[in-house]
Coordinates of C-alpha atoms in Angstrom, one line a residue:
M217 CA 0.0 0.0 0.0
A218 CA 1.4 3.3 -1.0
Q219 CA 2.3 5.6 1.7
H220 CA 2.3 9.3 0.8
R221 CA 4.6 11.6 2.8
K222 CA 5.0 15.3 2.5
S223 CA 8.4 16.5 1.6
R224 CA 10.6 17.2 4.5
P225 CA 12.4 20.6 5.0
G226 CA 15.8 19.2 3.6
S227 CA 14.4 17.8 0.3
R228 CA 14.5 19.6 -3.1
V229 CA 11.4 21.4 -4.2
R230 CA 10.9 22.9 -7.7
S231 CA 9.3 26.2 -8.0
P232 CA 6.0 26.2 -10.0
E233 CA 7.4 28.4 -12.9
G234 CA 11.1 27.7 -12.8
S235 CA 13.1 24.8 -13.9
R236 CA 15.9 24.9 -11.2
P237 CA 15.4 23.0 -7.9
V238 CA 15.4 24.9 -4.6
A239 CA 17.2 23.3 -1.6
Q240 CA 15.7 23.6 1.8
S241 CA 17.5 23.3 5.0
C242 CA 16.9 20.2 7.1
P243 CA 18.4 19.2 10.5
A244 CA 20.4 16.0 10.4
S245 CA 18.9 12.9 12.0
S246 CA 20.5 11.7 15.2
A247 CA 20.9 8.1 14.0
A248 CA 23.6 7.1 11.5
D249 CA 23.4 4.9 8.5
P250 CA 25.8 1.9 8.9
V251 CA 26.6 1.8 5.2
T252 CA 27.3 5.4 4.3
S253 CA 27.7 6.9 7.8
A254 CA 25.1 9.5 6.8
P255 CA 22.1 10.7 8.7
L256 CA 19.0 8.6 8.4
G257 CA 16.0 9.9 6.3
R258 CA 18.2 11.0 3.4
A259 CA 16.8 10.1 -0.1
W260 CA 17.8 10.1 -3.7
S261 CA 16.3 13.2 -5.4
V262 CA 15.5 13.2 -9.1
A263 CA 14.4 16.4 -10.7
S264 CA 14.9 17.5 -14.3
G265 CA 17.8 15.1 -14.8
H266 CA 19.7 16.2 -11.7
G267 CA 20.2 14.1 -8.5
S268 CA 21.7 14.5 -5.1
W269 CA 22.8 11.9 -2.6
G270 CA 22.4 12.8 1.0
G271 CA 21.3 16.3 0.1
S272 CA 24.5 17.2 -1.8
A273 CA 24.6 18.1 -5.5
G274 CA 25.9 15.4 -7.9
P275 CA 25.5 13.9 -11.3
A276 CA 22.2 12.4 -12.4
K277 CA 21.9 8.7 -11.6
S278 CA 19.4 6.0 -12.7
P279 CA 16.5 5.0 -10.5
G280 CA 18.0 1.5 -10.3
D281 CA 21.2 2.9 -8.8
A282 CA 19.2 5.0 -6.4
A283 CA 17.3 2.0 -5.3
G284 CA 20.4 -0.1 -4.9
R285 CA 22.1 2.7 -2.8
G286 CA 19.0 3.2 -0.7
A287 CA 18.5 -0.5 0.2
G288 CA 19.1 -1.2 3.9
P289 CA 17.5 -2.8 6.9
L290 CA 16.3 0.5 8.3
G291 CA 14.5 1.4 5.2
R292 CA 14.9 4.3 2.7
G293 CA 12.7 5.8 0.1
L294 CA 12.8 7.2 -3.4
V295 CA 11.6 10.8 -3.7
V296 CA 10.2 11.5 -7.1
G297 CA 9.0 14.9 -8.1
S298 CA 7.9 16.8 -11.2
A299 CA 7.3 20.4 -12.0
G300 CA 4.4 21.8 -10.0
A301 CA 3.8 18.7 -8.0
E302 CA 4.7 18.0 -4.4
R303 CA 7.5 15.5 -3.8
L304 CA 6.5 12.2 -2.1
R305 CA 8.6 9.6 -0.4
V306 CA 7.9 6.1 -1.7
P307 CA 9.2 3.4 0.8
L308 CA 11.5 0.8 -0.6
A309 CA 11.7 -2.8 0.3
A310 CA 14.8 -4.4 1.7
G311 CA 15.8 -5.6 -1.7
G312 CA 15.5 -2.2 -3.3
Q313 CA 12.0 -2.8 -4.9
H314 CA 9.0 -0.6 -4.5
A315 CA 6.6 -1.7 -1.9
A316 CA 3.5 -3.4 -3.1
G317 CA 1.0 -0.9 -4.5
A318 CA 3.2 2.1 -3.8
T319 CA 2.8 4.3 -6.9
H320 CA 2.5 8.0 -7.4
P321 CA -0.6 9.2 -9.2
G322 CA 1.2 11.8 -11.1
A323 CA 4.5 10.0 -11.8
R324 CA 5.3 8.6 -15.1
P325 CA 7.6 5.6 -15.2
R326 CA 10.8 6.0 -17.1
P327 CA 11.1 3.9 -20.3
G328 CA 12.8 0.6 -19.5
A329 CA 12.8 1.1 -15.8
E330 CA 11.1 -2.3 -15.2
A331 CA 13.2 -4.0 -17.9
R332 CA 16.5 -3.5 -16.0
P333 CA 16.6 -5.2 -12.6
P334 CA 18.3 -3.2 -10.0
P335 CA 21.9 -4.2 -9.2
R336 CA 22.4 -6.1 -6.0
R337 CA 25.0 -5.1 -3.5
R338 CA 26.7 -7.4 -1.1
L339 CA 26.3 -6.0 2.4
R340 CA 28.5 -6.7 5.4
P341 CA 27.0 -8.0 8.6
P342 CA 25.3 -5.3 10.6
A343 CA 27.4 -6.0 13.7
S344 CA 30.7 -5.2 12.0
R345 CA 29.8 -2.0 10.4
P346 CA 29.5 0.3 13.4
A347 CA 32.8 -1.0 14.8
E348 CA 34.5 -0.2 11.5
A349 CA 33.0 3.2 11.5
K350 CA 34.3 3.8 14.9
A351 CA 37.7 2.3 14.0
K352 CA 38.3 4.8 11.2
P353 CA 37.2 8.2 12.4
R354 CA 37.6 11.1 10.0
T355 CA 40.4 13.3 11.2
S356 CA 41.7 16.5 9.6
P357 CA 45.5 16.8 9.1
A358 CA 47.3 18.8 11.7
P359 CA 48.4 22.2 10.4
A360 CA 52.1 22.5 9.8
P361 CA 53.9 24.7 12.5
Q362 CA 54.7 28.2 11.2
Q363 CA 58.3 29.0 11.4
G364 CA 59.2 32.7 11.4
P365 CA 60.8 35.4 13.5
D366 CA 59.8 35.6 17.1
P367 CA 57.9 38.9 17.4
G368 CA 58.7 39.2 21.1
W369 CA 62.4 38.7 21.2
G370 CA 63.0 42.4 21.9
D371 CA 60.8 42.3 25.0
R372 CA 62.7 39.4 26.5
I373 CA 66.1 41.2 26.6
P374 CA 66.7 42.4 30.1
L375 CA 66.7 46.2 30.5
E376 CA 70.2 46.3 31.9
I377 CA 71.6 44.5 28.8
L378 CA 69.7 46.9 26.5
L379 CA 71.1 49.9 28.4
R380 CA 74.6 48.5 28.1
I381 CA 74.2 48.0 24.3
F382 CA 72.7 51.4 23.8
G383 CA 75.4 53.0 25.8
L384 CA 78.1 51.6 23.6
L385 CA 76.4 52.8 20.5
V386 CA 75.8 56.2 22.0
E387 CA 79.4 56.5 23.0
A388 CA 80.6 55.7 19.5
N389 CA 78.0 57.7 17.4
G390 CA 76.2 60.0 19.8
P391 CA 72.6 59.7 21.0
M392 CA 70.9 61.0 17.8
P393 CA 69.5 59.7 15.6
F394 CA 69.9 56.2 17.1
L395 CA 68.0 56.7 20.4
G396 CA 65.1 58.5 18.5
R397 CA 64.8 55.5 16.1
A398 CA 65.2 52.8 18.8
A399 CA 62.4 54.3 20.9
R400 CA 59.9 53.5 18.1
V401 CA 60.8 49.7 18.0
C402 CA 58.8 48.4 21.0
R403 CA 57.8 49.4 24.5
R404 CA 60.9 47.8 26.0
W405 CA 63.2 49.7 23.7
H406 CA 61.3 52.9 24.3
E407 CA 61.8 52.4 28.0
A408 CA 65.6 51.9 27.5
A409 CA 66.0 54.8 25.1
S410 CA 64.2 57.1 27.5
Q411 CA 66.8 56.6 30.3
P412 CA 68.4 60.0 31.1
A413 CA 71.8 58.3 31.5
L414 CA 72.0 57.8 27.8
W415 CA 71.4 61.4 26.9
H416 CA 74.7 62.8 28.2
T417 CA 75.7 64.5 24.9
L418 CA 73.3 66.7 22.9
T419 CA 73.4 69.1 19.9
L420 CA 70.5 71.4 19.4
S421 CA 69.9 73.4 16.2
P422 CA 66.6 74.9 15.0
P423 CA 65.3 73.0 11.9
L424 CA 65.0 76.2 9.8
A425 CA 68.5 77.4 10.4
G426 CA 69.6 79.7 7.6
R427 CA 66.0 80.7 6.7
P428 CA 64.7 84.3 7.0
A429 CA 64.6 85.8 10.4
K430 CA 60.9 85.4 11.0
G431 CA 61.0 81.7 10.1
G432 CA 64.0 81.1 12.2
A433 CA 62.5 82.7 15.3
K434 CA 59.3 80.7 14.9
A435 CA 61.3 77.5 14.6
E436 CA 63.3 78.4 17.8
K437 CA 60.1 78.9 19.8
K438 CA 58.6 75.7 18.6
L439 CA 61.8 73.7 19.6
L440 CA 61.8 75.6 22.9
A441 CA 58.3 74.4 23.6
S442 CA 59.5 70.8 23.2
L443 CA 62.6 71.3 25.3
E444 CA 60.4 72.5 28.3
W445 CA 59.4 68.9 28.7
L446 CA 62.5 67.1 27.4
I447 CA 65.1 68.8 29.4
P448 CA 63.7 68.0 32.9
N449 CA 62.5 64.5 31.9
R450 CA 65.1 63.2 29.4
F451 CA 68.2 65.4 29.7
S452 CA 68.5 65.7 33.5
Q453 CA 71.9 64.0 33.3
L454 CA 73.2 66.0 30.4
Q455 CA 77.0 66.6 30.4
R456 CA 77.9 68.1 27.0
L457 CA 75.6 70.6 25.2
T458 CA 76.1 72.3 21.8
L459 CA 73.8 75.1 20.5
I460 CA 74.1 75.9 16.8
H461 CA 72.4 78.8 14.9
W462 CA 70.3 80.1 17.8
K463 CA 69.6 83.8 17.3
S464 CA 66.9 84.8 19.8
Q465 CA 66.1 82.0 22.3
V466 CA 69.6 81.3 23.8
H467 CA 68.7 82.7 27.2
P468 CA 65.5 80.6 27.7
V469 CA 67.3 77.4 26.6
L470 CA 70.2 78.0 29.0
K471 CA 67.8 78.8 31.8
L472 CA 66.1 75.4 31.4
V473 CA 69.6 73.8 31.3
S474 CA 70.6 75.6 34.5
E475 CA 67.4 74.5 36.3
S476 CA 67.5 70.8 35.3
C477 CA 71.1 69.8 34.3
P478 CA 73.5 70.2 37.3
R479 CA 76.0 67.7 35.8
L480 CA 76.8 69.9 32.7
T481 CA 80.6 70.0 32.1
F482 CA 80.9 71.4 28.5
L483 CA 79.0 74.1 26.7
K484 CA 79.6 75.1 23.0
L485 CA 77.8 78.1 21.4
S486 CA 78.4 78.2 17.6
D487 CA 76.9 81.0 15.6
C488 CA 74.7 82.1 18.5
H489 CA 73.5 85.6 19.2
S490 CA 72.2 87.5 22.2
V491 CA 74.4 85.9 24.8
T492 CA 74.3 88.2 27.8
P493 CA 76.4 88.3 30.9
N494 CA 73.4 87.3 33.1
T495 CA 73.0 84.1 31.0
L496 CA 76.5 82.8 31.5
I497 CA 76.7 83.9 35.1
M498 CA 73.4 82.0 35.8
L499 CA 74.8 78.9 34.2
A500 CA 78.1 79.1 36.0
K501 CA 76.3 79.3 39.4
A502 CA 73.8 76.5 38.6
C503 CA 76.3 74.0 37.1
P504 CA 79.2 73.5 39.5
Q505 CA 80.9 71.0 37.3
L506 CA 81.0 73.2 34.2
H507 CA 84.7 73.5 33.2
S508 CA 84.8 73.9 29.4
L509 CA 83.4 76.8 27.3
D510 CA 83.5 77.2 23.5
V511 CA 82.2 80.5 22.2
Q512 CA 84.0 80.5 18.8
H513 CA 82.1 82.2 15.9
S514 CA 79.4 83.5 18.2
M515 CA 78.4 87.1 19.1
V516 CA 79.2 87.1 22.8
E517 CA 80.0 90.2 24.7
S518 CA 83.5 90.2 26.2
T519 CA 82.0 91.3 29.5
A520 CA 79.9 88.1 29.5
V521 CA 82.9 85.9 29.1
V522 CA 84.9 87.8 31.7
S523 CA 82.1 87.6 34.2
F524 CA 81.8 83.9 33.5
L525 CA 85.6 83.4 34.0
E526 CA 85.5 85.3 37.3
E527 CA 82.7 83.1 38.5
A528 CA 83.9 79.7 37.2
G529 CA 87.6 80.5 36.7
P530 CA 89.1 78.3 39.4
R531 CA 87.5 75.2 37.9
M532 CA 88.0 76.1 34.2
R533 CA 89.9 73.6 32.1
K534 CA 89.3 74.4 28.4
L535 CA 88.5 77.7 26.7
W536 CA 87.9 78.4 22.9
L537 CA 87.8 82.0 21.7
T538 CA 87.5 83.9 18.4
Y539 CA 89.8 86.8 18.0
S540 CA 88.2 90.2 17.8
S541 CA 88.7 93.6 19.2
Q542 CA 87.1 92.4 22.5
T543 CA 89.5 89.5 22.9
T544 CA 92.0 91.7 24.7
A545 CA 89.8 92.0 27.8
I546 CA 89.4 88.2 28.0
L547 CA 93.1 87.5 27.6
G548 CA 93.7 90.2 30.3
A549 CA 91.6 88.1 32.7
L550 CA 93.6 85.0 31.8
L551 CA 96.9 86.9 32.4
G552 CA 95.5 87.9 35.8
S553 CA 95.5 84.3 37.0
C554 CA 91.7 83.9 37.1
C555 CA 92.0 80.4 35.5
P556 CA 95.1 78.8 37.2
Q557 CA 93.9 75.3 36.2
L558 CA 93.4 76.0 32.5
Q559 CA 94.7 73.2 30.3
V560 CA 93.5 74.1 26.7
L561 CA 93.5 77.5 25.2
E562 CA 92.6 78.1 21.5
V563 CA 92.2 81.5 19.8
S564 CA 91.4 81.6 16.1
T565 CA 90.2 84.1 13.6
G566 CA 86.6 84.3 12.5
I567 CA 85.1 84.3 9.1
N568 CA 86.0 87.9 8.6
H569 CA 89.8 87.9 8.8
N570 CA 91.1 90.4 11.4
I571 CA 94.3 92.0 10.2
T572 CA 95.0 93.7 13.6
P573 CA 98.0 91.9 15.2
L574 CA 97.4 90.1 18.4
Q575 CA 99.9 91.2 21.1
L576 CA 100.3 88.5 23.7
P577 CA 103.0 88.7 26.4
V578 CA 104.5 85.2 26.6
E579 CA 105.9 85.4 30.1
A580 CA 102.7 86.8 31.6
L581 CA 100.7 83.9 30.0
Q582 CA 103.1 81.4 31.5
K583 CA 102.5 82.8 35.0
G584 CA 98.7 83.1 34.6
C585 CA 98.2 79.6 33.1
P586 CA 101.0 77.4 34.5
Q587 CA 99.1 74.1 33.9
L588 CA 98.6 74.8 30.1
Q589 CA 98.9 71.6 28.0
V590 CA 97.5 72.8 24.6
L591 CA 98.1 76.2 23.2
R592 CA 96.7 77.0 19.7
L593 CA 96.9 80.4 18.1
L594 CA 95.4 79.6 14.7
N595 CA 95.7 81.9 11.6
L596 CA 96.5 84.9 13.7
M597 CA 98.8 87.9 13.0
W598 CA 100.6 87.2 16.3
L599 CA 103.0 89.8 17.5
P600 CA 104.6 88.8 20.8
K601 CA 105.7 91.7 23.0
P602 CA 109.4 92.0 23.1
S603 CA 111.0 90.6 26.1
G604 CA 113.4 93.4 26.7
R605 CA 116.7 93.3 28.5
A606 CA 115.3 93.8 32.0
V607 CA 112.6 91.1 31.7
T608 CA 113.6 87.8 33.2
P609 CA 112.7 84.6 31.4
G610 CA 109.4 83.2 32.2
P611 CA 108.7 79.8 33.9
G612 CA 107.7 78.3 30.6
F613 CA 104.9 75.7 30.2
P614 CA 106.2 72.6 31.9
S615 CA 103.1 70.6 31.1
L616 CA 102.8 71.7 27.5
E617 CA 102.2 68.9 25.0
E618 CA 100.9 70.7 21.9
L619 CA 101.8 74.0 20.4
C620 CA 100.1 75.2 17.2
L621 CA 101.0 78.5 15.6
A622 CA 99.8 77.6 12.1
S623 CA 98.9 80.5 9.8
S624 CA 98.0 80.9 6.1
T625 CA 100.0 84.2 6.0
C626 CA 103.5 85.1 7.1
N627 CA 103.7 85.8 10.8
F628 CA 106.3 87.2 13.1
V629 CA 107.3 84.0 15.0
S630 CA 111.0 83.6 15.0
N631 CA 113.6 81.3 16.7
E632 CA 113.8 83.7 19.6
V633 CA 110.0 83.7 20.2
L634 CA 109.9 79.9 19.9
D635 CA 112.6 79.6 22.5
R636 CA 110.7 81.9 24.9
L637 CA 107.6 79.7 24.5
L638 CA 109.2 76.3 24.8
H639 CA 112.3 76.6 26.8
G640 CA 110.6 74.9 29.7
S641 CA 108.5 72.3 27.8
P642 CA 110.3 68.9 27.7
N643 CA 107.1 67.0 27.2
L644 CA 106.1 68.5 23.9
R645 CA 104.6 66.0 21.5
L646 CA 103.1 68.1 18.6
L647 CA 104.6 71.2 17.1
D648 CA 102.7 72.9 14.2
L649 CA 104.6 75.8 12.6
R650 CA 103.0 75.9 9.2
G651 CA 103.5 79.3 7.7
C652 CA 106.2 80.2 10.2
A653 CA 108.9 80.9 7.5
R654 CA 111.3 82.5 10.0
I655 CA 111.9 79.3 11.9
T656 CA 115.1 77.5 10.9
P657 CA 116.2 73.9 11.5
A658 CA 118.9 75.1 13.9
G659 CA 116.3 76.8 16.1
L660 CA 114.2 73.7 16.2
H661 CA 117.3 71.6 17.1
D662 CA 117.9 73.6 20.2
L663 CA 114.4 72.9 21.7
P664 CA 114.5 70.9 25.0
C665 CA 111.8 68.3 23.8
Q666 CA 113.3 65.0 22.9
E667 CA 110.3 62.9 22.0
L668 CA 108.5 64.9 19.4
E669 CA 105.9 62.9 17.5
Q670 CA 104.4 65.3 15.0
L671 CA 106.3 68.1 13.3
H672 CA 104.6 70.3 10.7
L673 CA 106.7 72.8 8.8
G674 CA 104.8 73.2 5.6
L675 CA 104.7 76.4 3.6
Y676 CA 101.5 76.7 1.5
G677 CA 101.3 79.4 -1.1
M678 CA 104.1 81.6 0.2
S679 CA 107.4 79.8 -0.6
D680 CA 107.8 81.8 -3.9
R681 CA 108.0 85.1 -2.0
L682 CA 110.5 84.0 0.6
T683 CA 114.1 83.2 0.8
L684 CA 114.1 79.7 2.3
A685 CA 116.9 77.7 3.9
K686 CA 118.5 75.1 1.6
E687 CA 120.3 73.1 4.3
G688 CA 119.7 71.9 7.8
S689 CA 116.9 69.3 7.4
P690 CA 119.2 66.4 8.7
L691 CA 119.2 68.2 12.1
L692 CA 115.5 67.5 12.4
T693 CA 115.4 63.9 11.5
Q694 CA 118.5 62.9 13.3
K695 CA 117.1 64.2 16.6
W696 CA 113.6 62.8 16.3
C697 CA 113.8 59.9 13.8
H698 CA 113.0 57.3 16.5
T699 CA 109.8 59.1 17.7
L700 CA 108.4 61.0 14.7
Q701 CA 105.1 59.7 13.4
E702 CA 104.1 62.6 11.1
L703 CA 106.5 64.9 9.2
D704 CA 105.5 67.8 6.9
L705 CA 108.2 69.5 4.8
S706 CA 105.9 70.7 2.0
G707 CA 107.1 73.8 0.2
Q708 CA 110.5 73.9 1.9
G709 CA 113.6 74.7 -0.2
F710 CA 116.0 72.0 0.9
S711 CA 118.3 70.7 -1.8
E712 CA 118.2 67.2 -3.2
K713 CA 121.4 66.2 -1.3
D714 CA 120.1 67.7 2.0
L715 CA 116.8 65.8 1.7
E716 CA 118.6 62.6 0.9
Q717 CA 120.7 62.9 4.1
A718 CA 117.6 63.8 6.2
L719 CA 115.5 60.9 5.1
A720 CA 118.4 58.5 5.3
A721 CA 118.1 58.9 9.1
F722 CA 115.0 56.7 9.0
S723 CA 117.1 53.8 7.6
G724 CA 119.7 53.9 10.4
T725 CA 117.4 52.5 13.1
P726 CA 118.7 49.6 15.2
E727 CA 118.1 46.1 13.9
G728 CA 114.8 44.6 14.9
S729 CA 113.1 47.9 15.2
H730 CA 111.3 50.1 12.6
P731 CA 110.7 53.8 12.5
A732 CA 107.4 55.0 13.7
L733 CA 106.8 57.3 10.7
C734 CA 103.3 56.8 9.2
S735 CA 102.8 60.1 7.4
L736 CA 105.2 62.0 5.2
N737 CA 104.4 65.2 3.2
L738 CA 107.1 66.1 0.6
R739 CA 104.8 68.2 -1.6
G740 CA 106.8 70.7 -3.8
T741 CA 110.2 69.6 -2.6
Q742 CA 113.3 68.5 -4.6
V743 CA 113.2 64.9 -3.4
T744 CA 114.5 62.2 -5.9
P745 CA 113.1 58.8 -6.8
S746 CA 116.0 57.0 -5.0
T747 CA 115.4 58.9 -1.8
V748 CA 111.6 58.2 -1.9
S749 CA 112.1 54.5 -2.6
S750 CA 114.7 54.3 0.3
V751 CA 112.3 55.9 2.8
I752 CA 109.4 53.6 1.8
S753 CA 111.5 50.5 2.2
S754 CA 112.7 51.6 5.6
C755 CA 109.3 52.6 7.0
P756 CA 106.9 49.6 6.5
G757 CA 104.2 51.5 8.6
L758 CA 104.0 54.4 6.1
L759 CA 100.3 55.1 5.4
Y760 CA 100.3 58.5 3.8
L761 CA 102.8 59.9 1.3
N762 CA 102.4 63.2 -0.6
L763 CA 104.6 63.6 -3.7
E764 CA 102.6 66.3 -5.5
S765 CA 104.5 68.9 -7.5
C766 CA 107.9 67.1 -7.0
R767 CA 109.8 68.1 -10.1
C768 CA 112.5 65.4 -9.8
L769 CA 110.0 62.5 -9.9
P770 CA 108.7 60.8 -13.1
R771 CA 105.4 61.7 -14.5
G772 CA 102.4 59.7 -13.2
L773 CA 103.9 59.4 -9.7
K774 CA 103.4 63.0 -8.6
R775 CA 100.3 62.5 -6.4
A776 CA 99.2 61.6 -2.9
Y777 CA 99.2 58.0 -1.8
R778 CA 96.9 56.8 0.9
G779 CA 97.1 53.3 2.5
P780 CA 99.8 50.6 2.5
G781 CA 98.6 49.3 -0.9
E782 CA 99.1 52.5 -2.8
V783 CA 102.4 53.3 -1.0
Q784 CA 103.8 49.9 -2.1
W785 CA 102.6 50.4 -5.6
C786 CA 104.5 53.7 -5.7
L787 CA 107.6 51.8 -4.5
E788 CA 107.3 49.3 -7.3
Q789 CA 106.9 52.0 -9.9
L790 CA 109.9 53.9 -8.6
L791 CA 112.1 50.8 -8.6
T792 CA 111.1 50.2 -12.2
S793 CA 111.9 53.8 -13.2
L794 CA 115.3 54.0 -11.5
P795 CA 117.4 52.6 -14.3
S796 CA 115.9 55.0 -16.9
V797 CA 116.4 57.9 -14.6
S798 CA 120.1 57.0 -14.0

C-alpha cells in the first residue's frame, strides 16, 4: 500500500514556474546509516535530470542505482517529483524494490525502468559496520607549524643589557639619531631609550636654520616648547651641550639647562647671538661641574665671558675663543690668573679675517696659566711683545704637549720667540709651525723636547715670495727619527742632497726595530726617486705619502698615496723607473 509523505524541509522542491530546484535546510537525524555513515532519512532526489545523494549536488543517476544505494535494513525511500507537484517519499523494500502498490498518481515511469533489474550489493553483517565506522574516524590533518621570526624577542632582553648595548652605540656615534629611532621599535626599547643616563651629549639646532629671520624665530620657539618637557624628563643627566644657529632664544634654553642639568661640564655656542652676561653667570652658578666653554664664531660680549671666568675661573679647564677687538679683555683676565687650572686655550680668527696683530705677552701667560697643556693660536697675526733686557725669562709651560702656531700668511714668529715659549716644555709631542717661515732647523734643534711625535713645517702658497733655507733638514730627522710619526716638509727649499741625508736617518734605526713614521708630506720639494724608494723601504708602517709637484719624480707618480697598498705600488713604480732615470 502506497504511503504518501510530505516532503521534509531538507528535500529539493521545484518552484512552479522555474526549472531549477530549490534546496531547503533540514536538521540532520540523530541516527547514523551503517553503510554510508550519513544521517537517516536522506533520499535520492530526481528532478529535471539532476540528482543528489544525502542532500548534496551530484551527477544524475538512474532509478536503479538509487534503489540499490537506498536498500538497507532500516529502510529508505525514493523521492520523485515533477514540476508543479509535491514530492512524495515512496518506501523501498529491503531488496530495493518498491513496496506493493506504492505508486505515485502523477508520476510517469521512465522507459525501460522495469526491464532493468536493480543491481544487488553485497552488504556486510550489521554487527561489524558500526565497529569499522568507529575504528576509522575522519580526522583533519594537523596544520604545519609556522616557522618565522619571534615577534617578542626584543621584550625578553633584560633592560640592563639593553642599556649597556645602547650605551656603547651612543658612546661611538652619539645619542641622535639612534635613540630616537630605537624608541619606536617596541615598548621595552622605548623604556631603555628614555633613560636619562644615555642622553649625556646633545646638539640642538633649529630645523629652519639659515632661513629668514621670522621663520628662524618661529622654529626656535617651537623647539623651545618641546625642550620645556624634554630637558627635565630626558636630559637631566646632560654633560655636553652644543647650541648651533640660535639667534633669539639662547637665554630661555640655557635657563632650562641651569634648572635641570646640574651635571653639565661642557658648553659650546656656535653662531649664536644675544648671549648676555646674566645668561653665562646664571649657568656658572647652577652648574658647579662646568669647566669647558667654547664661544667661537658667536656674538658674545666680552663682558659676558669675563664675568663667567670670574665666577667659574678656578675650575675652568678648556676655553675656545674667536679673536676680535674684544678678545684683549678676555686675555687680560687670563693673564691675571683667574684660571690657574686652564689646560687648553685656543684662539682663532673668525670668518672675517682680522688684520689687527694680536699682542700676547708670553711670560705673563706662562705665569697666569702654568698648567697649560695645549696652546693653539690659529691663523693669527701674532706679534709677541718684546722681552726686553730687564725682563727675566718666564717659567715656561712645563706641562705643554701641543703648540700650534699655524697661519696661512706670514707671521712674526722667530727662533727667539719659539725659545721663549718652549724653553721649559720637555714633554712637547706636537709642534705645528705651518706658515712660520722665519723658523730655521737650527732653532728647532735647540728645543728641549726629545720625544716629538708630530712636526709640521709646511709652507703653503708663500714659498715663492720668501728666501728659504736650503740646508739643515738632517738636524730635524737625526734628533727625532725614533719618535716622529708625522713629518710635513711641503714647500721647503731644501736641496736634493740635503733631503737625501735627512730621510736616510730613518734607515739607520737599530736592527729589529722600525721607524714610527706613518705620514710624510714632501709636496713641492726636490726629493729624488732613489730617496723616496729608500724611505718607503725603511718605513713599513707608512700610510700617507704626498709627492705632488715634486719636479724630480717621473710623470704619473706625482700625487698623494693613501694606504699601504698605494704606497707599495708607488715603490714598485719607482724601482722600475730607477734605471731609466740614471
